[in-house]
XYZ file of C-alpha atoms in Angstrom:
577
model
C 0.000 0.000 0.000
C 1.348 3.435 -1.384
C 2.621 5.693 1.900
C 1.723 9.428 0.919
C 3.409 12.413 2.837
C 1.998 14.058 5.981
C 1.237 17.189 3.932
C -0.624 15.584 1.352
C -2.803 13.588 3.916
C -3.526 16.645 5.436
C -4.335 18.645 2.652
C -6.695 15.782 2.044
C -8.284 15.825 5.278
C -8.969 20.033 4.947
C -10.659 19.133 1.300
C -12.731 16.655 2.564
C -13.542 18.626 5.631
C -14.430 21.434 3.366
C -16.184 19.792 0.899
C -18.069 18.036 3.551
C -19.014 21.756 5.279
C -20.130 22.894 1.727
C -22.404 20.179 0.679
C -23.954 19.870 4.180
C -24.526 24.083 3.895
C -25.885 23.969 0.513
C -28.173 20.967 1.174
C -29.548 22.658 4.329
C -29.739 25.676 1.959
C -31.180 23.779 -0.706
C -33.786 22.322 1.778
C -34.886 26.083 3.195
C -35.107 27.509 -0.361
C -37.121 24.825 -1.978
C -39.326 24.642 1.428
C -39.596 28.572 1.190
C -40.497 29.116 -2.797
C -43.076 25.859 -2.689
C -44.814 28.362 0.206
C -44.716 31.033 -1.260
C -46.028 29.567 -4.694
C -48.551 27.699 -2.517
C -49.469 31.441 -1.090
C -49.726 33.169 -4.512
C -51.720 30.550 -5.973
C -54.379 30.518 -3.751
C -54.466 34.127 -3.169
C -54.668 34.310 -7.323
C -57.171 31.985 -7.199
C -59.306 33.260 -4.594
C -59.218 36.903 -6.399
C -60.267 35.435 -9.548
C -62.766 33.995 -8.456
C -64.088 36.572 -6.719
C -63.656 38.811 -10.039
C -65.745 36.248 -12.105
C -68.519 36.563 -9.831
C -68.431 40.148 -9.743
C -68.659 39.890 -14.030
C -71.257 36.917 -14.005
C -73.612 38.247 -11.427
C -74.940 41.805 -13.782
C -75.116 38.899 -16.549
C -77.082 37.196 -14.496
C -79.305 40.141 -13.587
C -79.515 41.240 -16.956
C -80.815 37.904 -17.867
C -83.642 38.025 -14.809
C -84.691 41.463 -15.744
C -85.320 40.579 -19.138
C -87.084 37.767 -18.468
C -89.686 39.720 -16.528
C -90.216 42.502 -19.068
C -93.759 42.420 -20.254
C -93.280 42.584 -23.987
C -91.793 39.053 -23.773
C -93.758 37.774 -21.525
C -96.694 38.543 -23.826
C -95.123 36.925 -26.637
C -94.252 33.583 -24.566
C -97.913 33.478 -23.609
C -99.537 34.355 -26.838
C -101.244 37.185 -26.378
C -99.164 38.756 -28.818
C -97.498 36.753 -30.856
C -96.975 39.403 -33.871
C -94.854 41.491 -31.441
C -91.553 39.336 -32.242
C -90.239 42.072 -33.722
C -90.131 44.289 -30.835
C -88.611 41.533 -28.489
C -85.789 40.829 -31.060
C -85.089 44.488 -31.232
C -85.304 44.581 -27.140
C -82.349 41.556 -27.161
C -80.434 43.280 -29.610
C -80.706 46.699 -27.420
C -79.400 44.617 -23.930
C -76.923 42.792 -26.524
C -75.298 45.870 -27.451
C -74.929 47.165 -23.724
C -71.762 44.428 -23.133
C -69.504 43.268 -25.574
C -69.080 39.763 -24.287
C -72.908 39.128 -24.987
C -72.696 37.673 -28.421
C -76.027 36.045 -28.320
C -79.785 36.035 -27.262
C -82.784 33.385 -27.432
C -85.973 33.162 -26.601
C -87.710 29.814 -26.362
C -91.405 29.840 -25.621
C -92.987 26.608 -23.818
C -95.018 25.355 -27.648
C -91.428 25.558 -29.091
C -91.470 29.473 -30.671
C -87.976 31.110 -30.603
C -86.686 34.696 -31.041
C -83.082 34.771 -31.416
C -80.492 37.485 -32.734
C -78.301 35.043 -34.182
C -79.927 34.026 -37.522
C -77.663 30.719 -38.076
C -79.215 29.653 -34.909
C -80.596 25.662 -35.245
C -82.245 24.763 -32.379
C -83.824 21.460 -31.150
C -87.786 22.696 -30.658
C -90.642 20.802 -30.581
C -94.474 21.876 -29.805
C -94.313 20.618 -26.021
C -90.952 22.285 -24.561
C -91.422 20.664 -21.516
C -90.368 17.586 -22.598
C -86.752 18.526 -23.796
C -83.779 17.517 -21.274
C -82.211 20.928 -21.993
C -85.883 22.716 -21.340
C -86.196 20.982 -18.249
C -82.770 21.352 -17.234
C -83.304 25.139 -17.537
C -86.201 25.409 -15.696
C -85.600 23.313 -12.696
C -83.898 26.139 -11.466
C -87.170 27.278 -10.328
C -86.717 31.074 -12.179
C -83.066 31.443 -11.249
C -80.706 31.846 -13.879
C -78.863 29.028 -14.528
C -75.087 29.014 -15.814
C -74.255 26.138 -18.578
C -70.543 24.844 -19.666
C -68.929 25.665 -22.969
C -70.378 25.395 -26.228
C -69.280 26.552 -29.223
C -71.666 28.988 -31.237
C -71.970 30.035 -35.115
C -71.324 33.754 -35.738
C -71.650 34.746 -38.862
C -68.846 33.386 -40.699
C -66.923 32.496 -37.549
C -67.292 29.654 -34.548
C -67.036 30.975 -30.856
C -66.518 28.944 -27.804
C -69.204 30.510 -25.746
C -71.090 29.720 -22.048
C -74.749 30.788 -21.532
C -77.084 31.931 -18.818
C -80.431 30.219 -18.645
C -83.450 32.114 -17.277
C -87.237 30.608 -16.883
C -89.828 33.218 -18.511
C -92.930 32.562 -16.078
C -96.096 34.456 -15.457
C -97.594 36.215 -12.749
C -99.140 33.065 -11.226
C -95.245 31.266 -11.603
C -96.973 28.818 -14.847
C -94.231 28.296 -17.237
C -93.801 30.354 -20.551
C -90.681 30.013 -21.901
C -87.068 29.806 -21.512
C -84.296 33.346 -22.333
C -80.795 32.359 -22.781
C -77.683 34.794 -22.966
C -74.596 33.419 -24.730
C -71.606 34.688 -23.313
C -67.699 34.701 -24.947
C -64.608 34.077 -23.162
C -62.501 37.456 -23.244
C -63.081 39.128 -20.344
C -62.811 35.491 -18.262
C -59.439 34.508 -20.607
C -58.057 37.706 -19.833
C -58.689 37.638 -15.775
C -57.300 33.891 -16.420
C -54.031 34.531 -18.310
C -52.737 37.217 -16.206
C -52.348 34.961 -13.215
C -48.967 34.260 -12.057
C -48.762 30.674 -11.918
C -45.674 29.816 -13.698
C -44.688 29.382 -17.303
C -46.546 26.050 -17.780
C -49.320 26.868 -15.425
C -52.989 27.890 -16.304
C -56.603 27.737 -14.953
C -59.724 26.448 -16.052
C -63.517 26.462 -14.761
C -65.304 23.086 -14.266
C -69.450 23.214 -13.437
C -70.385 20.583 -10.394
C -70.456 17.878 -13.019
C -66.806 18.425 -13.956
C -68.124 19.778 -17.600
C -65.510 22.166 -19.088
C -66.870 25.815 -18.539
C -63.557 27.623 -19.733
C -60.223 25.954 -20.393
C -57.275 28.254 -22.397
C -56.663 25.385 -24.795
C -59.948 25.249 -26.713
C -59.177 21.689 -28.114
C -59.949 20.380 -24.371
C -63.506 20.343 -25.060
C -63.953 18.903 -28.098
C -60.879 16.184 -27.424
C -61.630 12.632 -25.024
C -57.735 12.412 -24.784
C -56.759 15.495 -23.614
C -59.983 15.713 -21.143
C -58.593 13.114 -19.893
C -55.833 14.263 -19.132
C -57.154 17.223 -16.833
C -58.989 14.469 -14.457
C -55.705 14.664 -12.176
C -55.708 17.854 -11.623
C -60.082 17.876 -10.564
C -58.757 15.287 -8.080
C -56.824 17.556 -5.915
C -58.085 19.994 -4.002
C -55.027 21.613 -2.521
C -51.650 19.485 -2.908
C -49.225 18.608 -5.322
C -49.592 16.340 -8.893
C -47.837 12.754 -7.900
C -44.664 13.885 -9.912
C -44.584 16.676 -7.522
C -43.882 19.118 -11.033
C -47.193 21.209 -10.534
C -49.365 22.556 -7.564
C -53.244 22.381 -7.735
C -55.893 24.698 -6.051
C -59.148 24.852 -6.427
C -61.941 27.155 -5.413
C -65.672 27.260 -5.628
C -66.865 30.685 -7.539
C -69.429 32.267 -5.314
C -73.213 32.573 -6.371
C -72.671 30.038 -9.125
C -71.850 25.579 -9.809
C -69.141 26.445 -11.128
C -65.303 25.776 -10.014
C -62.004 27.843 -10.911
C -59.070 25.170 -10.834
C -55.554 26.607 -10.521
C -52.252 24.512 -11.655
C -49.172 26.085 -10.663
C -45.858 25.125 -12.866
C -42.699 24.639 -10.309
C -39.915 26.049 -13.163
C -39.643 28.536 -10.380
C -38.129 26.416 -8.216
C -36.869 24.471 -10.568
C -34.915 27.294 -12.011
C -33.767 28.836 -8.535
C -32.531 25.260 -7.850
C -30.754 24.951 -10.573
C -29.189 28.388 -9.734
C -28.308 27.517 -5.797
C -26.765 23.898 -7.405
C -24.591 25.639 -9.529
C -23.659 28.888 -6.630
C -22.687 25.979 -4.532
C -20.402 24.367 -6.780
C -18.658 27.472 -7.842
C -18.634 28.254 -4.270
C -16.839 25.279 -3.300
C -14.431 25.204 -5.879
C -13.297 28.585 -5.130
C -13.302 27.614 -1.308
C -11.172 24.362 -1.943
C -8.494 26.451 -3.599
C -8.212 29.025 -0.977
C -8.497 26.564 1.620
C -6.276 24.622 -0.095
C -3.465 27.233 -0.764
C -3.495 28.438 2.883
C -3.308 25.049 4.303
C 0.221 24.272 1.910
C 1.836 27.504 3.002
C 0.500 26.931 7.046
C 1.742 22.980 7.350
C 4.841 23.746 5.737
C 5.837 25.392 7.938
C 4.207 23.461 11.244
C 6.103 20.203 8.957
C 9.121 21.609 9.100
C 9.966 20.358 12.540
C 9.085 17.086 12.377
C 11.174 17.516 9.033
C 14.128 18.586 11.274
C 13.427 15.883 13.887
C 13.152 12.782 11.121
C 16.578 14.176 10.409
C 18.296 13.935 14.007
C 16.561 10.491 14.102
C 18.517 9.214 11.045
C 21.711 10.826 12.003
C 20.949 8.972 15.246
C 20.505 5.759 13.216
C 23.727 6.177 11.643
C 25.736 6.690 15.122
C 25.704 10.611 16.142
C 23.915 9.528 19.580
C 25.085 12.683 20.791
C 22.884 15.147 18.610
C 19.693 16.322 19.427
C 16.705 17.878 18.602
C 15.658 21.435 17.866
C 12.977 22.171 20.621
C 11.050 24.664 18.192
C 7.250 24.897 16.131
C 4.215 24.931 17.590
C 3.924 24.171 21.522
C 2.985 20.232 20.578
C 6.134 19.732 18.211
C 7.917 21.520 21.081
C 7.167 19.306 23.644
C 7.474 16.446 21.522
C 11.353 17.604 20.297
C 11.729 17.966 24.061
C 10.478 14.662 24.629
C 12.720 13.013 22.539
C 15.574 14.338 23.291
C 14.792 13.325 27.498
C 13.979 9.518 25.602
C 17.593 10.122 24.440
C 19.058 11.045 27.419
C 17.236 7.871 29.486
C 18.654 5.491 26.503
C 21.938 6.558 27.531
C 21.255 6.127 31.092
C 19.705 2.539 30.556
C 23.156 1.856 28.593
C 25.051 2.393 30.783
C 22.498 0.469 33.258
C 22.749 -2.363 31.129
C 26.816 -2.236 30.939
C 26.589 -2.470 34.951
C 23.846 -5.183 34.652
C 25.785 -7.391 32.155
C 29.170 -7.272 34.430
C 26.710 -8.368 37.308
C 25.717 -11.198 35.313
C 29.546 -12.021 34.590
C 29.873 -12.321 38.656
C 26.905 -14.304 38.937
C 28.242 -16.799 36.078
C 31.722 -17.084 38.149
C 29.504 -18.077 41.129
C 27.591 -20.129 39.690
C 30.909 -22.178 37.557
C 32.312 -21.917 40.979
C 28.823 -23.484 42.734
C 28.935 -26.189 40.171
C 31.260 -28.322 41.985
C 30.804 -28.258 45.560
C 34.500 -29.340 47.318
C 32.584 -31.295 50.287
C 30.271 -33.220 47.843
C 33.159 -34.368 46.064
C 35.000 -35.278 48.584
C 32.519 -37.466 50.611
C 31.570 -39.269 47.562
C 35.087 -40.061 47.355
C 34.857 -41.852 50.438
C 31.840 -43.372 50.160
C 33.894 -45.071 46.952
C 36.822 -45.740 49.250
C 34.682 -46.621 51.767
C 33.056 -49.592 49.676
C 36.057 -50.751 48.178
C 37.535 -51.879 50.985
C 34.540 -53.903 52.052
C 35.519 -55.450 48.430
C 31.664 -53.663 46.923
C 32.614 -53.576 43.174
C 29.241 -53.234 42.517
C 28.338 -50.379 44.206
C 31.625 -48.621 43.346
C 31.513 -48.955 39.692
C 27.468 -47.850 39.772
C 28.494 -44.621 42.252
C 31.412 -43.961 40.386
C 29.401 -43.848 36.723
C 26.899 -41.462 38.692
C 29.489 -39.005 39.610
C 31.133 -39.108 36.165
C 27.611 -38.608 34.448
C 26.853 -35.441 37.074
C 30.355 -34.041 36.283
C 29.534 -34.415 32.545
C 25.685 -32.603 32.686
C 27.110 -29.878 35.229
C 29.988 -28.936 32.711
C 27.687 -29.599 29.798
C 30.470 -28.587 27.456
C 30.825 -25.229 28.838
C 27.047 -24.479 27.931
C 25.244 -22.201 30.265
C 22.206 -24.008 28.837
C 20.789 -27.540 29.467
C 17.697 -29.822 28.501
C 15.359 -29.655 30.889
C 15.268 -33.898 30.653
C 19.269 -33.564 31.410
C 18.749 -31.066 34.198
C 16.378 -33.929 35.683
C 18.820 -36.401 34.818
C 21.813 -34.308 36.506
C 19.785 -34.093 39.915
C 18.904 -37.479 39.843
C 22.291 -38.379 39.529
C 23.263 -36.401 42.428
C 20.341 -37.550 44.371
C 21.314 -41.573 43.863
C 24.863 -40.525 44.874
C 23.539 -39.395 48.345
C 21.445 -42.102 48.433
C 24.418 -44.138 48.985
C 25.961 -42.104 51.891
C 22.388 -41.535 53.689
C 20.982 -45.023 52.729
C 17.184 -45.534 54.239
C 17.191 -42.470 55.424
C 16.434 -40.370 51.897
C 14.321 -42.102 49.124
C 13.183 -39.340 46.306
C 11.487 -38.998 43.219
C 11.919 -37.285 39.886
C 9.150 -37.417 37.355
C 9.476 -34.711 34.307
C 7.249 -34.104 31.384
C 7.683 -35.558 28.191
C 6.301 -32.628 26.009
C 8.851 -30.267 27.979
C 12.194 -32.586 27.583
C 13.696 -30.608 24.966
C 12.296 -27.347 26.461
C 16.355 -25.347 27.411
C 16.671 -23.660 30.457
C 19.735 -22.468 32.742
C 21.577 -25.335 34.185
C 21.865 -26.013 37.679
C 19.112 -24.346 39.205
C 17.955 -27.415 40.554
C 20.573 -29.194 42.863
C 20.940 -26.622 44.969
C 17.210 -27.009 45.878
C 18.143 -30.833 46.612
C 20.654 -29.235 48.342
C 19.507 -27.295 50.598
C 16.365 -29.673 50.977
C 18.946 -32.170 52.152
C 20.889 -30.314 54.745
C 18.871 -27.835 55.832
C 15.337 -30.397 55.646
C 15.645 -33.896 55.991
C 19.222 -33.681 57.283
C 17.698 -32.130 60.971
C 14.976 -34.723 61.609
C 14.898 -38.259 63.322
C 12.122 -39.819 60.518
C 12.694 -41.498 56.785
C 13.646 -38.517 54.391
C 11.743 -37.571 50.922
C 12.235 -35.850 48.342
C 10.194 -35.422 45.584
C 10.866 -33.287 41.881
C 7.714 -32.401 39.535
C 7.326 -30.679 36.497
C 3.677 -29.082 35.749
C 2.774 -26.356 33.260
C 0.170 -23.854 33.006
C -1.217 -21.738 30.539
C 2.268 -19.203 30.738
C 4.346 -20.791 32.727
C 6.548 -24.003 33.398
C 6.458 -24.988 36.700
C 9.444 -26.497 38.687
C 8.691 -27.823 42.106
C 11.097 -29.407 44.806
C 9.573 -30.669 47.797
C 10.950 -32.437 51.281
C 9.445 -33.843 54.449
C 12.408 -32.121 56.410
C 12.353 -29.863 59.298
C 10.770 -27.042 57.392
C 10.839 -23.520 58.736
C 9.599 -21.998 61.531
C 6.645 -19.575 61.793
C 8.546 -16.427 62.741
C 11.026 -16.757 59.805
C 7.855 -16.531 57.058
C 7.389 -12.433 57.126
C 9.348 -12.300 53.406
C 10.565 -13.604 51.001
C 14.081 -12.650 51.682
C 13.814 -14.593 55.456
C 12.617 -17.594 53.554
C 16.016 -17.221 50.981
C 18.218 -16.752 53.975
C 17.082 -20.747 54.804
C 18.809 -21.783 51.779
C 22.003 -19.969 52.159
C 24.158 -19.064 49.184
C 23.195 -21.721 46.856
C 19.402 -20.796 46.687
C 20.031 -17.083 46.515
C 22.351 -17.848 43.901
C 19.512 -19.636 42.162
C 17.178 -17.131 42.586
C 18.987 -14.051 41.042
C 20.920 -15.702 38.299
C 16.733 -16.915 37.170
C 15.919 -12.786 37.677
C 18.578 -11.789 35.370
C 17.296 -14.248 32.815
C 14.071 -14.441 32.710
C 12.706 -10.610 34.346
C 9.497 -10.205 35.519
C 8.339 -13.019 34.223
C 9.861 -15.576 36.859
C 9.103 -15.630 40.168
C 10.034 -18.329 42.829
C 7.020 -19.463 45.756
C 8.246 -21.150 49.049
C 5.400 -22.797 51.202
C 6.675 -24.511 54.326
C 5.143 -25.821 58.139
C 7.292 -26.245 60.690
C 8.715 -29.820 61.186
C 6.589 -31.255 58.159
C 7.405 -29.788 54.953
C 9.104 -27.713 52.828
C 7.921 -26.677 49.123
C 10.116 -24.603 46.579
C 8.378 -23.820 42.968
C 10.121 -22.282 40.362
C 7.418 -20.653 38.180
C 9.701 -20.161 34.373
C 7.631 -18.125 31.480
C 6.975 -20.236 28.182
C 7.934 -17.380 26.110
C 11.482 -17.901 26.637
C 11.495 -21.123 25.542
C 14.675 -22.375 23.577
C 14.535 -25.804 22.186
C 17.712 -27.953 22.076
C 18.361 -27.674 18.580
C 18.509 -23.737 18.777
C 21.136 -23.876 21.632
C 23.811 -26.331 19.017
C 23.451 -23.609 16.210
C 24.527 -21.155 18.832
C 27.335 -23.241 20.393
């Protein structure tokens, strides 16, 4: 895996961190503005709406009056009930008089109840019959009981021209409320388109007006009412009453136009917000280009020169490397590189310090070896096993002599162990057996023993002779001072970390008072055990410790606890001899 300087891993770090502040800033930004512009086209929507629609009842209601008032005049209600049915002429000329009062009015009828019609459009064609009451549209007029009744879009012949038109309906009755006729006014679109097409509802929004039955009243795309398709494709919109289309591209209102059936629908286009997020997406990009150059420029020139410290310290610590353990660092930079230069150069200073520790630690071990080469053979051992041999050769015991005298030339051979300092454990068993059968044979009944080792652990190395002095002092200090059959038993256990060495004897033990330490419990064994003891410190450390349990006058237990993770097997000792 490629390594990449300090400075570029931090300039990484400060675009990243950047970057990360940026996008998180322009999303919560994003977030607001959106949230903010959807209000506030939700606002002017409905506040369009709702002005509209109070406009187009302000313009339909005079219609609507107009239409009543005519309806009541007396001239036509004469000629609907046929008491004068040569004055057509003078109701035609009263239409055309209220026609010419409003330019949107591009159309009057009169339809009496035995099917007789007065109209001022001559290309009218009208479905009559002699019994009026029986028509659906007839009916439909005058179930209004003589209201005026508003219809959707239809489109009309004018002259040589066709106009989308809507029409109020108005029952002619007499004074007793009997039916007479029906008086329509057809109405055209400008004055509604233009109240329409100046709302601000986005550049693909509109409005339209739907009657109760969802029937087109006005729509700004005239092919709506005469297409099935594209009809269709308004019945979205009458589903929502305030909310958003499913693609969440357009916002719907609708509101009922006073006095009337009919309903103004308002779709509001989102390129708005579209547009002004297009605009913040593109802000925050240049925006955070700009800022990852600045930020990155003033983060090169501001960790070059916090780097150059540590630039000045990998230095000393290569020139340290190479053997100037006298140079040090400059203590200089920011506080932290400081106090890390200062550091250093105190780790420095204790290196030397433990150097020089360790010189005066490794001619300590040198004394120890001398003691313990000078331990190995013990002048009194030696010579009372030479008279035990003299001893049995005079009473003519061959046997004997030749087995003692193998024994002591097999415990002289493991104890020099070819000037080793380190032996099998299975030969440092072995050695202290050796040394245990020669004794045998000067105390006779009195000692018996037992050595049992471990198989696994036979090759497992450790320092030699660190267990006959434990015999040892088990023997002249134990078993030695007491009346009853000596034993003396050697295990080897393990655990989990450690190898465990234990030499135990049914001797004299030690008395109560002497247990306080573990110095008082060394001081039993004399030199040999101390000897033990320290040369096993200086090999091992902290990991080795040494456990004495004793009771007066019935035992005495030494264990010799030695970590597994200085194990040397047999084979690595030869390629080091």
């Amino acid at each position: 895996m490629k390594r990449y300087p300090l400075l570029v891993q931090l300039i990484s770090y400060v675009f990243v961190i950047v970057i990360a502040l940026i996008t998180t800033l322009g999303l919560l930004y994003y977030q607001t503005s959106s949230r903010n512009i959807r209000q506030l086209i939700e606002r002017d929507t409905r506040q369009s709406i709702r002005q509209s629609s109070q406009f187009i009842d302000a313009y339909i209601k005079p219609l609507k009056e107009t239409t009543s008032v005519l309806a009541k005049n007396t001239e036509i209600q004469a000629f609907a009930s046929q008491i004068h049915q040569e004055n057509d002429k003078q109701v035609l000329q009263l239409m055309k008089m209220v026609l010419a009062t409003n330019s949107d009015l591009q159309a009057a009828v009169l339809v009496t109840k035995d099917g007789r019609t007065v109209s001022t459009n001559s290309q009218l064609t009208m479905k009559t019959s002699s019994d009026m009451m029986a028509e659906p549209w007839y009916k439909a007029a005058i179930d209004c009981q003589a209201m005026p009744v508003l219809t959707p879009a239809r489109q009309l012949s004018l002259s040589s021209k066709k106009e989308w038109v809507v029409s109020v309906t108005q029952e002619v009755v007499d004074a007793a409320g009997h039916n007479l006729g029906v008086l329509r006014l057809d109405i055209a679109y400008p004055t509604i388109k233009a109240s329409l097409d100046q709302l601000q509802l986005g550049r693909q929004g509109f409005a339209f007006i739907v009657n109760d039955k969802h029937e087109f009243v006005y729509h700004p795309k005239k092919s709506v009412y005469s297409s099935s398709k594209e009809m269709a494709a308004m019945k979205p919109y009458l589903a929502i009453q305030n909310g958003y289309t499913k693609d969440k591209t357009s916002f719907v209102y609708q509101k009922l136009i006073p006095n009337s059936q009919w309903t103004l629908v308002g779709v509001a286009s989102l390129d708005q917000l579209h547009r002004v997020q297009r605009q913040i997406l593109w802000s925050f990009l240049g925006t955070g280009l700009l800022a990852c150059l600045i930020c990155g420029f003033a983060t090169v020139l501001a960790l070059r020169r916090w780097i150059r410290p540590i630039q000045q310290l990998q230095q000393v610590i290569l020139a340290i490397q190479k053997g100037d353990r006298q140079l040090r660092a400059q203590e200089t930079g920011s506080p932290e590189l400081t106090d890390l230069a200062h550091q250093f150069n105190a780790l420095l200073d204790q290196i030397d310090s433990l150097m020089v520790a360790v010189a005066d630690k490794e001619k300590a071990i040198g004394q120890y070896r001398l003691q313990a080469l000078a331990s190995q053979i013990n002048p009194h051992f030696l010579y009372n096993t030479l008279d035990t041999i003299i001893w049995m050769a005079e009473f003519n015991d061959s046997k004997r002599v030749v087995e003692v005298t193998k024994s002591l030339a097999k415990y002289f051979r493991l104890a020099l162990n070819q000037g080793n300092e380190y032996i099998r454990l299975a030969d440092e068993l072995d050695h202290v057996s050796q040394y245990l059968f020669i004794q045998k044979q000067r105390y006779g009944d009195k000692l018996s023993y037992d050595v049992q080792g471990l198989d696994v652990y036979a090759d497992f190395v450790i320092p030699k002779l660190i267990l006959q002095p434990l015999v040892e002092n088990a023997i002249y200090h134990g078993i030695k001072e007491v009346d009853r059959k000596g034993m003396i038993k050697i295990t080897v256990s393990d655990t989990a970390q450690h190898l465990m060495l234990t030499v135990w004897d049914n001797g004299k033990g030690i008395e109560d008072s002497s247990l306080t330490n573990s110095q008082s419990l060394l001081a039993r064994g004399g030199v040999g055990l101390k000897n033990v003891d320290q040369r096993l410190k200086l090999h091992y450390g902290e990991g080795y410790h040494m456990t004495i349990h004793s009771q007066s006058d019935h035992f005495t237990e030494i264990q010799l606890s030695l970590p597994k993770m200085h194990e040397l097997m047999a084979d690595d000792t030869q390629e080091n001899e």
